[in-house]
CSV table of C-alpha atoms in Angstrom, one decimal:
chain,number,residue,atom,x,y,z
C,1,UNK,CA,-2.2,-15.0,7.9
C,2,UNK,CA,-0.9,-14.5,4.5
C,3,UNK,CA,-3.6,-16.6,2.8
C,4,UNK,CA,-6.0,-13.9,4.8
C,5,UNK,CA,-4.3,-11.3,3.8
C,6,UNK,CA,-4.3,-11.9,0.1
C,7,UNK,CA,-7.9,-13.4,0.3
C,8,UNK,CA,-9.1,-10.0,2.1
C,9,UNK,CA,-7.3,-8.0,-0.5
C,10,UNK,CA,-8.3,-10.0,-3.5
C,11,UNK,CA,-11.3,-9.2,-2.8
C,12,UNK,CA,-11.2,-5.4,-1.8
C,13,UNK,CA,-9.5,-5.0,-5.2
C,14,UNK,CA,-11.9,-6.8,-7.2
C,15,UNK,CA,-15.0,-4.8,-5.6
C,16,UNK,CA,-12.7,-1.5,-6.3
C,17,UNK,CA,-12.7,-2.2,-9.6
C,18,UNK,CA,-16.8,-3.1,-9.9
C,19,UNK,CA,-17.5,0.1,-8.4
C,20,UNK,CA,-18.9,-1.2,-5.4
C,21,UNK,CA,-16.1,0.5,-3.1
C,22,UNK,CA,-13.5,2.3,-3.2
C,23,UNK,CA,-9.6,1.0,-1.8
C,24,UNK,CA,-10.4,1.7,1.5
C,25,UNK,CA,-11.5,-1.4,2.7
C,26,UNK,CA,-8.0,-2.1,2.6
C,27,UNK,CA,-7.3,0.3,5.5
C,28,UNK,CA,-10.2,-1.1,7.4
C,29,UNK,CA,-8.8,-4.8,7.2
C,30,UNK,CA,-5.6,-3.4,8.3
C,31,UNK,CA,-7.1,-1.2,10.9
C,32,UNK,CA,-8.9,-3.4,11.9
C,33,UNK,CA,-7.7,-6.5,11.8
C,34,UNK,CA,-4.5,-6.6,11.0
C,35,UNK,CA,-4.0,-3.8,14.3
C,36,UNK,CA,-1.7,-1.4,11.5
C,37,UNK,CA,-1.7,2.3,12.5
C,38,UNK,CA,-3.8,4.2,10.6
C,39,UNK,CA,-0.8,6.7,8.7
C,40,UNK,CA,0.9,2.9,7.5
C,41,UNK,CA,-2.3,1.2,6.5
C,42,UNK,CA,-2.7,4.3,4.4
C,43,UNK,CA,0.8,4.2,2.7
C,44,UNK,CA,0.0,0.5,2.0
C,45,UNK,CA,-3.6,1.2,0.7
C,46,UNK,CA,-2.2,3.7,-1.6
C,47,UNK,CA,0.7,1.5,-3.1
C,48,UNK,CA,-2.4,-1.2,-3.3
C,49,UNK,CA,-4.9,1.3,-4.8
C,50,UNK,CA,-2.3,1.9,-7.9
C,51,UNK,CA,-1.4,-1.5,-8.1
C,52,UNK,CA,-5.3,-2.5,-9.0
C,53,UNK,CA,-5.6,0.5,-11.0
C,54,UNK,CA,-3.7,-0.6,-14.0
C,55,UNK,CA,-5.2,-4.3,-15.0
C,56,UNK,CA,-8.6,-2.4,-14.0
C,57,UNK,CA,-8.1,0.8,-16.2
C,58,UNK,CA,-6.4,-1.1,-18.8
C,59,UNK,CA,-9.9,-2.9,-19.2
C,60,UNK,CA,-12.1,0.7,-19.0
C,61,UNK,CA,-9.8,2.1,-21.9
C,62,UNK,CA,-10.2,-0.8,-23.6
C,63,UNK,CA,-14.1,-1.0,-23.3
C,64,UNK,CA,-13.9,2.9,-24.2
C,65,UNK,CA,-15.4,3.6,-20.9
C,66,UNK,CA,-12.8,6.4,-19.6
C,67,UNK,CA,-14.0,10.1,-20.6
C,68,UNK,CA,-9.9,11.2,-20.5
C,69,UNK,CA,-10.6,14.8,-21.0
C,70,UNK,CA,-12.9,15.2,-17.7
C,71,UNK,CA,-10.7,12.8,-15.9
C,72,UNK,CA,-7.7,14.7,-16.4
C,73,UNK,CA,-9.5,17.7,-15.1
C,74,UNK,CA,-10.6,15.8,-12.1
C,75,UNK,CA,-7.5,14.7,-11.9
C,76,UNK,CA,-4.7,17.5,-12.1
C,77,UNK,CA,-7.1,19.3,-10.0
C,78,UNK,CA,-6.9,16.5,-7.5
C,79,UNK,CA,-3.6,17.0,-7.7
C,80,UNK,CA,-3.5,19.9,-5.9
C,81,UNK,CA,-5.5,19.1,-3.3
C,82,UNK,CA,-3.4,16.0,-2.7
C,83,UNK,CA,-0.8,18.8,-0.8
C,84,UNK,CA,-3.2,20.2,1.2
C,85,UNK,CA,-4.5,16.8,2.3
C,86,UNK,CA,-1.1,16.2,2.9
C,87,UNK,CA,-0.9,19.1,4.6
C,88,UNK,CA,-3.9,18.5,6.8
C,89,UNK,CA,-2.5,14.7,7.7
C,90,UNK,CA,1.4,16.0,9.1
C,91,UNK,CA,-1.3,18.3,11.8
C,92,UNK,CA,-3.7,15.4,13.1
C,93,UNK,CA,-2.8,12.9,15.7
C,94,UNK,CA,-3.5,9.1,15.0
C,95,UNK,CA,-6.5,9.7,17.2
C,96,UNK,CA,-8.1,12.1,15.3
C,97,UNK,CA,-6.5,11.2,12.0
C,98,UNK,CA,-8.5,7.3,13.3
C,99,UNK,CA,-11.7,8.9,14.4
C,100,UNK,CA,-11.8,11.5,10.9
C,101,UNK,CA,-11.5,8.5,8.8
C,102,UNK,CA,-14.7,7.0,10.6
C,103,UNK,CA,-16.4,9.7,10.1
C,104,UNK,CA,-15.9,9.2,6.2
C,105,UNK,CA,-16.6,5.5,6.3
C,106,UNK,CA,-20.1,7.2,8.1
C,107,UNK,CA,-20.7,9.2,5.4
C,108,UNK,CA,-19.7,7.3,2.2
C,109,UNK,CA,-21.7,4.1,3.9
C,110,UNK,CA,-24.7,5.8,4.5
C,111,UNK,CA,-25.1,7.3,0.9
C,112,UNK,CA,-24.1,4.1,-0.4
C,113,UNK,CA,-27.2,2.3,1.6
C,114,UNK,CA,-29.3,4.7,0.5
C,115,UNK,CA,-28.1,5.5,-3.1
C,116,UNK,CA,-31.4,5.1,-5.2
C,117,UNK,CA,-29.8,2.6,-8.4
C,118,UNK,CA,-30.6,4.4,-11.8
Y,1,UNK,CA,-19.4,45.7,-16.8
Y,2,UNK,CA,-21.6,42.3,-16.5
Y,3,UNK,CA,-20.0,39.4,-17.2
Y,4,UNK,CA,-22.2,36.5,-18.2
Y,5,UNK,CA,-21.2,33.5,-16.9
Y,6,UNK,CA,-22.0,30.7,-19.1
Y,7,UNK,CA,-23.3,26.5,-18.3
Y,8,UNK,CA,-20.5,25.3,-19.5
Y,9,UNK,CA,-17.8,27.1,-17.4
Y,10,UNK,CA,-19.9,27.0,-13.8
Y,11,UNK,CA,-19.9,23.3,-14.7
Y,12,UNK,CA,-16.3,23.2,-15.3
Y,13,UNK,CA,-15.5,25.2,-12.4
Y,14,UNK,CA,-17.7,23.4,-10.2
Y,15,UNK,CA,-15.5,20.6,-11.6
Y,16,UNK,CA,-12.2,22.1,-10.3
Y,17,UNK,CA,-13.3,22.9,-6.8
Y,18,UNK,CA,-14.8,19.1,-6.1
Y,19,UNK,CA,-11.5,17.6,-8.0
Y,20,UNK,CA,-9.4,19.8,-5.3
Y,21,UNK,CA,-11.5,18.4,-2.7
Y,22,UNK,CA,-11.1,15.2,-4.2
Y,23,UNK,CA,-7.4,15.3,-4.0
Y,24,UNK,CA,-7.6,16.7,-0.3
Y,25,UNK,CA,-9.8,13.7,1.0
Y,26,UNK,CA,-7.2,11.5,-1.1
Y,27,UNK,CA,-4.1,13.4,0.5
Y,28,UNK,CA,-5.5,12.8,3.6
Y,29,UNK,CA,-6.5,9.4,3.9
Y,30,UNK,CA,-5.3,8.0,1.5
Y,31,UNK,CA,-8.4,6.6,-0.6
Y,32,UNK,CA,-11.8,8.1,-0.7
Y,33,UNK,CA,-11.5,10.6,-2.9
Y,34,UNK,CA,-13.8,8.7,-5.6
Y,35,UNK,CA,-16.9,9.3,-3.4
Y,36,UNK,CA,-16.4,12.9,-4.1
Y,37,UNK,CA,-15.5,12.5,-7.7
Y,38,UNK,CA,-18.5,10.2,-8.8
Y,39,UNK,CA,-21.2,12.5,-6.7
Y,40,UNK,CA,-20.0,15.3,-8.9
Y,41,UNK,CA,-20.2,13.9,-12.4
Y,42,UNK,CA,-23.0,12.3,-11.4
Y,43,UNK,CA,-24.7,15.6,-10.0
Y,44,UNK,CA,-23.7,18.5,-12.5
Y,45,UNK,CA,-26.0,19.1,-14.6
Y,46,UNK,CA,-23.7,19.6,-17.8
Y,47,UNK,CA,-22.1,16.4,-17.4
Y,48,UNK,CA,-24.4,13.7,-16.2
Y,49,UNK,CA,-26.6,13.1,-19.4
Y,50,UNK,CA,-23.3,12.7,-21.4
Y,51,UNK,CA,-22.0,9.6,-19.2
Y,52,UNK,CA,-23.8,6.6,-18.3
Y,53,UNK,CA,-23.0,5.2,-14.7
Y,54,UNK,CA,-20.3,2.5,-15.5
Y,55,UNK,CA,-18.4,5.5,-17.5
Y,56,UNK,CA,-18.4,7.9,-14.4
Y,57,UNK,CA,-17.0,5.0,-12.5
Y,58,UNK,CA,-14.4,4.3,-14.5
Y,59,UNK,CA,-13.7,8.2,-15.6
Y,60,UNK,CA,-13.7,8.4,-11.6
Y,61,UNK,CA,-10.9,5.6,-11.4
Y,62,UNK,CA,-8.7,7.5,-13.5
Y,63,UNK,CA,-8.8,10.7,-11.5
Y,64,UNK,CA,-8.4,9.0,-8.3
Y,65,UNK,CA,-5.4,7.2,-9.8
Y,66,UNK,CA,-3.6,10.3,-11.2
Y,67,UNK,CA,-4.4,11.8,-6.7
Y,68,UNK,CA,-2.7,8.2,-5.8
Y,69,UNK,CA,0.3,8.9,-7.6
Y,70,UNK,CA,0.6,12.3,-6.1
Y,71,UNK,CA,0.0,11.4,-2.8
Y,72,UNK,CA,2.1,8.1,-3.4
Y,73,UNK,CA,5.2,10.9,-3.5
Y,74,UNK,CA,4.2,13.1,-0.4
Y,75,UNK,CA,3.8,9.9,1.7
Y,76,UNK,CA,6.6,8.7,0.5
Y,77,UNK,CA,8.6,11.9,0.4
Y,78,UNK,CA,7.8,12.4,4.5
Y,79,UNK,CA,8.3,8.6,4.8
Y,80,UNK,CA,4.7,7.5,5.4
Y,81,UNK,CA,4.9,4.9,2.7
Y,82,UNK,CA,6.8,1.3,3.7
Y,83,UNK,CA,7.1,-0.1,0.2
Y,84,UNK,CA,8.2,-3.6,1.6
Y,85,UNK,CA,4.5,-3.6,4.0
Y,86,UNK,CA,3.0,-3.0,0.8
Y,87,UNK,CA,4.4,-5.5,-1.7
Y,88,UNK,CA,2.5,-8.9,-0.5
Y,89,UNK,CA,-0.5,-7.2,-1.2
Y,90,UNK,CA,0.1,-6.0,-4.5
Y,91,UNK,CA,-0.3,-9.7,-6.6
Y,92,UNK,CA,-3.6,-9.7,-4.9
Y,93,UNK,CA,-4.8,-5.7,-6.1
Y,94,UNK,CA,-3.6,-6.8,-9.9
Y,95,UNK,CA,-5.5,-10.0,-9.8
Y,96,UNK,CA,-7.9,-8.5,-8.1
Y,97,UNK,CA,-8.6,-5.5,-10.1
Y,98,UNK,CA,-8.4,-7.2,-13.1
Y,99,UNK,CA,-11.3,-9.7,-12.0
Y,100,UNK,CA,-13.6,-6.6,-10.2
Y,101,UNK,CA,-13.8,-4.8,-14.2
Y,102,UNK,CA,-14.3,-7.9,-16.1
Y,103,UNK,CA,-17.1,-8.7,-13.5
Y,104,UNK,CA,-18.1,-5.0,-13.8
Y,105,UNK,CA,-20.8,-5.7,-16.6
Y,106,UNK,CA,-21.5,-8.8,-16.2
Y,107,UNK,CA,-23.0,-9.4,-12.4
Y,108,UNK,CA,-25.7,-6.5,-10.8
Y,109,UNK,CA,-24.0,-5.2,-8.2
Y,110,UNK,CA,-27.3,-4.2,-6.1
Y,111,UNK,CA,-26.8,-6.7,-3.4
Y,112,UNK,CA,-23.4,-6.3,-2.9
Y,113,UNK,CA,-23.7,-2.4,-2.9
Y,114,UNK,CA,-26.1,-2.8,0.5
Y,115,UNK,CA,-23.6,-5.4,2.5
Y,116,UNK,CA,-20.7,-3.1,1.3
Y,117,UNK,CA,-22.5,-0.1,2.8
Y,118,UNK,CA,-23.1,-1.9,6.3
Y,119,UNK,CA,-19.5,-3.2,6.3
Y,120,UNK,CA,-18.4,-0.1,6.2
Y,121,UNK,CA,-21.2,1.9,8.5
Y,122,UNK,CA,-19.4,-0.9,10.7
Y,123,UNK,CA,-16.5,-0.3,10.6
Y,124,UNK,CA,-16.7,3.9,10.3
Y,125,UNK,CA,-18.7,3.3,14.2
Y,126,UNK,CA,-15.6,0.9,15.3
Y,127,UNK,CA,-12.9,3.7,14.3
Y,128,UNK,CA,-14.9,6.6,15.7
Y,129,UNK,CA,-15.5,5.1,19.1
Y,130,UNK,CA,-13.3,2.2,19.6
């Protein structure tokens, strides 16, 4: 299981950092497959998301691809809405908390099958 | 008094409010707040002549790594984060990220976009009605 595990997430990573998806196929795999609970394969999703952030935006500074000012923006912003999210997560249930993120994997799939390439 | 509101600050202020909404999908789940992020610089109209796709996505990354990091804390303030779960799967994110953006110019990512998008239209139907 740990070859699977390290195969599945090698390669959630590397599509993370081509811009095909974002970390949560992670959660799905351990949704999924790995049977987690939704709250823990989110903890571990996160620690996983920051983990492939550095090599990856180590690269994008490096290439000059990061606009820093409107990322920082984003970012602190973000910031702030992290608590209500956080907020938000301490009132669902697993159920809903489960069903909710299915509805995003709806959402961003469908855009992402019909996102016209530029 | 009228105020006039200028381009630059609706753009910037459209900014703030999708960033906060960024952060709350991101607090929530824990990932997903880059979908938000990259339809927004992709979409306002101030913005997405100055950055070509690959830059939004990588602009995107940072954002959605400074939300981690704050939500990294909540979760693990209210101990929803099990740092030892975590840690086998951290080798694979740093090779793994580190092969996705060297692969990021060099392969067209077309294909793989679609299969991504069934595996997780998939998946989404499995969580919502399993």
């Amino acid at each position: 299981m740990a070859v699977l595990d390290f195969i599945a997430a090698f390669f959630a990573a590397a599509l993370a950092g081509m811009g095909v998806g974002g970390g949560g196929l992670l959660v799905i795999y351990l949704t999924l497959v790995r049977g987690a609970e939704q709250l823990a394969a989110q903890g571990i999703n996160l620690c996983f998301f920051l983990a492939l952030c550095v090599p990856s935006l180590a690269i994008h500074a490096y290439k000059r691809k990061i606009h820093l000012c409107l990322a920082l923006i984003f970012g602190i912003s973000g910031v702030f809405g992290t608590f209500l999210g956080a907020y938000l997560l301490s009132l669902a249930t697993p159920v809903l908390l489960r069903k909710a993120f299915g509805a995003l994997l709806l959402v961003s799939g469908t855009l992402a099958l019909f996102k016209k390439k530029k | 008094m009228r105020i006039k509101i200028s381009k630059p600050f609706i753009a910037f202020a459209f900014l703030l409010v999708c960033g906060f909404l960024s952060g709350t999908v991101n607090g929530l789940f824990g990932t997903g707040g880059g979908i938000i992020a990259v339809f927004a610089l992709s979409h306002v109209p101030f913005f997405q002549n100055c950055l070509s796709p690959k830059e939004v996505f990588a602009t995107t990354l940072f954002s959605a790594f400074i939300m981690s990091l704050s939500s990294v804390f909540i979760y693990a303030r209210n101990g929803g984060v099990d740092f030892s779960a975590a840690l086998p799967y951290l080798p694979a994110a740093l090779a793994g990220g580190c092969a996705g953006a060297f692969l990021l110019d060099k392969i067209k990512t077309g294909v793989l976009s679609k299969i991504f998008a069934l595996l997780v239209l998939y998946a989404g139907a499995t969580l919502m009605w399993r």
